[in-house]
mmCIF file of C-alpha atoms in Angstrom:
data_model
loop_
_atom_site.group_PDB
_atom_site.id
_atom_site.type_symbol
_atom_site.label_atom_id
_atom_site.label_comp_id
_atom_site.label_asym_id
_atom_site.label_seq_id
_atom_site.Cartn_x
_atom_site.Cartn_y
_atom_site.Cartn_z
ATOM 1 C CA LEU A 1 117.401 119.102 116.070
ATOM 2 C CA LYS A 2 114.845 119.668 118.658
ATOM 3 C CA ILE A 3 111.773 121.316 118.228
ATOM 4 C CA GLY A 4 110.026 122.816 121.236
ATOM 5 C CA GLY A 5 112.660 121.259 123.651
ATOM 6 C CA VAL A 6 112.183 117.849 122.085
ATOM 7 C CA SER A 7 114.176 116.008 119.476
ATOM 8 C CA LYS A 8 112.650 115.608 116.548
ATOM 9 C CA TRP A 9 115.693 114.729 114.100
ATOM 10 C CA GLU A 10 119.035 112.775 114.715
ATOM 11 C CA ILE A 11 122.241 112.338 112.727
ATOM 12 C CA TYR A 12 124.254 109.319 113.654
ATOM 13 C CA THR A 13 126.632 106.689 112.855
ATOM 14 C CA ALA A 14 125.811 103.012 113.738
ATOM 15 C CA ALA A 15 128.425 101.393 115.635
ATOM 16 C CA ASN A 16 127.313 97.914 114.323
ATOM 17 C CA ASP A 17 127.921 98.763 110.593
ATOM 18 C CA GLY A 18 129.149 102.363 110.265
ATOM 19 C CA ASN A 19 126.197 103.534 108.229
ATOM 20 C CA TYR A 20 125.333 107.440 108.674
ATOM 21 C CA ASN A 21 121.448 107.090 109.571
ATOM 22 C CA ILE A 22 118.856 110.482 109.588
ATOM 23 C CA TYR A 23 116.509 109.209 112.144
ATOM 24 C CA SER A 24 112.700 110.859 112.669
ATOM 25 C CA GLN A 25 111.575 110.605 116.276
ATOM 26 C CA GLY A 26 108.485 108.064 116.042
ATOM 27 C CA GLN A 27 109.092 107.322 112.558
ATOM 28 C CA GLY A 28 112.566 105.860 112.375
ATOM 29 C CA ILE A 29 115.660 105.937 110.191
ATOM 30 C CA LYS A 30 114.763 108.137 106.895
ATOM 31 C CA LEU A 31 118.060 107.918 105.263
ATOM 32 C CA VAL A 32 120.934 106.031 105.389
ATOM 33 C CA ILE A 33 124.504 106.252 103.685
ATOM 34 C CA THR A 34 126.384 103.005 103.730
ATOM 35 C CA PRO A 35 130.441 103.084 104.305
ATOM 36 C CA THR A 36 130.547 101.801 100.870
ATOM 37 C CA GLY A 37 128.629 104.972 99.663
ATOM 38 C CA ASN A 38 125.134 103.343 98.922
ATOM 39 C CA VAL A 39 122.001 105.388 99.959
ATOM 40 C CA GLY A 40 118.798 103.989 101.171
ATOM 41 C CA ILE A 41 115.835 106.193 101.413
ATOM 42 C CA GLY A 42 112.893 104.465 103.100
ATOM 43 C CA TYR A 43 115.447 101.221 103.252
ATOM 44 C CA ASN A 44 117.930 100.752 106.009
ATOM 45 C CA ASP A 45 120.439 98.064 103.747
ATOM 46 C CA PRO A 46 120.560 99.539 100.275
ATOM 47 C CA GLN A 47 122.301 97.074 98.100
ATOM 48 C CA THR A 48 122.656 99.375 95.050
ATOM 49 C CA LEU A 49 124.198 103.008 94.583
ATOM 50 C CA LEU A 50 120.791 104.492 95.234
ATOM 51 C CA HIS A 51 117.781 102.291 96.774
ATOM 52 C CA LEU A 52 114.390 103.949 97.474
ATOM 53 C CA LYS A 53 111.662 101.829 99.111
ATOM 54 C CA LYS A 54 108.084 102.869 100.059
ATOM 55 C CA SER A 55 105.081 100.772 100.852
ATOM 56 C CA THR A 56 103.028 101.576 97.966
ATOM 57 C CA GLY A 57 103.842 103.923 94.471
ATOM 58 C CA ALA A 58 107.874 104.925 94.872
ATOM 59 C CA ILE A 59 107.767 107.427 92.344
ATOM 60 C CA ILE A 60 111.075 109.423 91.281
ATOM 61 C CA ARG A 61 110.352 112.816 90.237
ATOM 62 C CA LEU A 62 112.536 114.706 87.972
ATOM 63 C CA GLN A 63 111.355 118.738 88.054
ATOM 64 C CA SER A 64 112.403 121.494 85.505
ATOM 65 C CA GLU A 65 111.901 124.993 85.291
ATOM 66 C CA ILE A 66 111.903 125.061 81.696
ATOM 67 C CA ASN A 67 109.559 127.982 80.149
ATOM 68 C CA ASN A 68 107.002 126.823 77.636
ATOM 69 C CA THR A 69 109.753 126.137 75.063
ATOM 70 C CA GLU A 70 109.159 123.409 72.196
ATOM 71 C CA GLY A 71 111.537 120.537 72.597
ATOM 72 C CA GLY A 72 112.643 122.015 75.854
ATOM 73 C CA LEU A 73 114.704 119.191 77.696
ATOM 74 C CA TYR A 74 112.392 118.402 80.578
ATOM 75 C CA GLY A 75 115.246 115.807 82.356
ATOM 76 C CA GLY A 76 116.679 112.423 81.618
ATOM 77 C CA VAL A 77 118.797 109.509 82.906
ATOM 78 C CA GLU A 78 122.133 109.098 81.251
ATOM 79 C CA TRP A 79 124.828 106.044 81.080
ATOM 80 C CA TYR A 80 128.160 106.986 81.512
ATOM 81 C CA ASN A 81 131.422 104.514 81.077
ATOM 82 C CA THR A 82 134.949 105.589 82.725
ATOM 83 C CA ASP A 83 136.671 104.175 79.763
ATOM 84 C CA PRO A 84 140.639 104.392 80.242
ATOM 85 C CA SER A 85 141.648 103.674 76.688
ATOM 86 C CA THR A 86 142.499 106.718 74.395
ATOM 87 C CA TYR A 87 138.726 106.957 73.192
ATOM 88 C CA GLY A 88 137.902 108.210 76.758
ATOM 89 C CA PRO A 89 134.711 108.310 79.049
ATOM 90 C CA GLN A 90 131.788 109.123 77.072
ATOM 91 C CA VAL A 91 127.615 109.251 77.768
ATOM 92 C CA VAL A 92 126.739 105.363 76.114
ATOM 93 C CA SER A 93 123.144 105.920 76.184
ATOM 94 C CA ASN A 94 120.213 108.063 77.358
ATOM 95 C CA ILE A 95 116.621 108.586 77.905
ATOM 96 C CA MET A 96 115.451 111.897 77.703
ATOM 97 C CA SER A 97 112.069 113.875 78.419
ATOM 98 C CA TYR A 98 111.229 117.108 76.178
ATOM 99 C CA GLN A 99 108.474 119.376 76.063
ATOM 100 C CA ALA A 100 106.497 118.715 73.282
ATOM 101 C CA ASP A 101 104.652 122.341 72.455
ATOM 102 C CA SER A 102 104.956 125.763 73.315
ATOM 103 C CA LEU A 103 102.119 125.667 76.148
ATOM 104 C CA GLY A 104 103.753 123.019 78.501
ATOM 105 C CA ARG A 105 101.103 120.651 77.734
ATOM 106 C CA GLY A 106 102.823 117.227 77.003
ATOM 107 C CA GLY A 107 106.149 115.787 76.715
ATOM 108 C CA TYR A 108 107.630 113.133 74.647
ATOM 109 C CA ILE A 109 110.709 110.689 75.430
ATOM 110 C CA THR A 110 113.811 109.657 73.435
ATOM 111 C CA PHE A 111 115.957 106.622 73.778
ATOM 112 C CA GLY A 112 119.881 107.144 72.550
ATOM 113 C CA THR A 113 122.553 105.054 72.354
ATOM 114 C CA THR A 114 125.849 105.067 70.751
ATOM 115 C CA GLN A 115 127.653 102.573 68.351
ATOM 116 C CA GLY A 116 130.889 102.835 70.093
ATOM 117 C CA TYR A 117 133.492 105.233 69.242
ATOM 118 C CA SER A 118 132.300 106.075 66.096
ATOM 119 C CA GLU A 119 129.850 108.384 67.764
ATOM 120 C CA ALA A 120 130.531 111.065 70.252
ATOM 121 C CA ASN A 121 127.109 111.219 71.646
ATOM 122 C CA PRO A 122 123.982 109.012 72.071
ATOM 123 C CA ILE A 123 121.916 108.979 68.724
ATOM 124 C CA GLU A 124 117.910 109.143 69.100
ATOM 125 C CA ARG A 125 117.179 105.306 68.167
ATOM 126 C CA MET A 126 113.491 105.535 69.684
ATOM 127 C CA ARG A 127 110.611 108.086 70.536
ATOM 128 C CA ILE A 128 107.374 107.997 72.218
ATOM 129 C CA THR A 129 105.539 110.875 71.445
ATOM 130 C CA SER A 130 102.739 113.083 73.474
ATOM 131 C CA TRP A 131 100.254 111.199 71.967
ATOM 132 C CA GLY A 132 101.778 107.298 72.438
ATOM 133 C CA ASN A 133 103.193 106.963 68.946
ATOM 134 C CA VAL A 134 106.532 104.676 68.613
ATOM 135 C CA GLY A 135 109.231 105.661 65.969
ATOM 136 C CA ILE A 136 112.190 103.209 65.747
ATOM 137 C CA GLY A 137 114.216 105.253 63.622
ATOM 138 C CA ALA A 138 111.863 107.782 63.060
ATOM 139 C CA THR A 139 111.446 111.146 65.119
ATOM 140 C CA SER A 140 107.988 112.188 63.913
ATOM 141 C CA PRO A 141 105.627 109.026 63.879
ATOM 142 C CA GLY A 142 102.168 109.590 62.691
ATOM 143 C CA ALA A 143 100.909 106.237 63.587
ATOM 144 C CA LYS A 144 101.074 104.065 66.792
ATOM 145 C CA LEU A 145 104.482 102.437 65.421
ATOM 146 C CA VAL A 146 106.450 103.595 62.698
ATOM 147 C CA ILE A 147 109.793 101.811 61.603
ATOM 148 C CA GLY A 148 112.065 104.275 59.851
ATOM 149 C CA THR A 149 115.324 104.433 57.764
ATOM 150 C CA VAL A 150 117.514 106.685 56.018
ATOM 151 C CA ALA A 151 116.986 107.727 52.398
ATOM 152 C CA GLY A 152 117.957 105.589 49.741
ATOM 153 C CA ALA A 153 118.381 102.645 51.864
ATOM 154 C CA SER A 154 115.901 99.690 52.541
ATOM 155 C CA GLY A 155 113.263 100.870 54.587
ATOM 156 C CA GLY A 156 111.966 99.754 58.228
ATOM 157 C CA GLN A 157 112.412 96.004 58.609
ATOM 158 C CA LEU A 158 110.161 93.836 61.435
ATOM 159 C CA ASN A 159 112.263 90.574 61.781
ATOM 160 C CA PHE A 160 110.298 87.814 63.514
ATOM 161 C CA GLU A 161 112.701 84.993 65.155
ATOM 162 C CA ARG A 162 112.002 81.764 67.382
ATOM 163 C CA THR A 163 113.161 81.732 71.032
ATOM 164 C CA ASP A 164 116.644 79.833 69.788
ATOM 165 C CA GLY A 165 117.265 83.019 67.855
ATOM 166 C CA ALA A 166 116.814 81.519 64.305
ATOM 167 C CA GLU A 167 115.029 84.130 61.939
ATOM 168 C CA THR A 168 111.629 82.936 60.566
ATOM 169 C CA GLY A 169 110.558 85.606 59.085
ATOM 170 C CA GLN A 170 110.522 89.480 57.783
ATOM 171 C CA ILE A 171 108.198 92.221 56.960
ATOM 172 C CA TYR A 172 109.884 94.901 55.138
ATOM 173 C CA MET A 173 109.855 97.788 52.702
ATOM 174 C CA ASP A 174 112.335 98.024 49.901
ATOM 175 C CA THR A 175 114.105 100.794 47.908
ATOM 176 C CA SER A 176 111.356 100.640 45.189
ATOM 177 C CA ASN A 177 109.213 100.984 48.065
ATOM 178 C CA ASP A 178 107.181 97.743 47.816
ATOM 179 C CA LEU A 179 106.131 95.949 50.769
ATOM 180 C CA ASN A 180 107.536 92.195 51.313
ATOM 181 C CA ILE A 181 106.789 89.468 53.269
ATOM 182 C CA LYS A 182 109.509 86.710 53.661
ATOM 183 C CA ASN A 183 109.868 83.546 55.532
ATOM 184 C CA SER A 184 113.125 81.735 56.379
ATOM 185 C CA GLY A 185 112.733 79.356 53.178
ATOM 186 C CA GLY A 186 112.641 82.371 50.769
ATOM 187 C CA SER A 187 110.546 84.793 49.546
ATOM 188 C CA GLY A 188 106.231 85.180 49.757
ATOM 189 C CA ASP A 189 105.106 88.691 48.128
#
């Protein structure tokens, strides 16, 4: 691309590596597509499907045009498998961002996973609200950390484990709404 008769941008294939390059005059290569399909922006030798590099503050921005709708989806990232079995391909986990109120002033993030073939789509497992509260199994956490559960089952539970994986203690709420503290040697209410 020439501007004022001067070449400013070039698209070319490098003979030595087969990459497609977009080059900016005086600023070097800006984008690379390798023969394997990896894309590098700011990086000339991308090792993954998308490789971004900047000397400081590399940020990826997803912008949505939702119109002040509480619960409206801003955007997200999904992980998808291409399972060739009879169950077929599906989204197996995701991180999604939603609008927190009808004024467009805040957002919340959800983390979803599937338990395998019993769930067709990821189910929200954790949420970070616009106020910074975290809910694990709770979609409206009213405190900095809320661990929820389904009605009628034992309440949320924290397990404390050693680095070797052995369980050493628990804090949990039972079906009678009693708070329990238990170590690996037994109960200690």
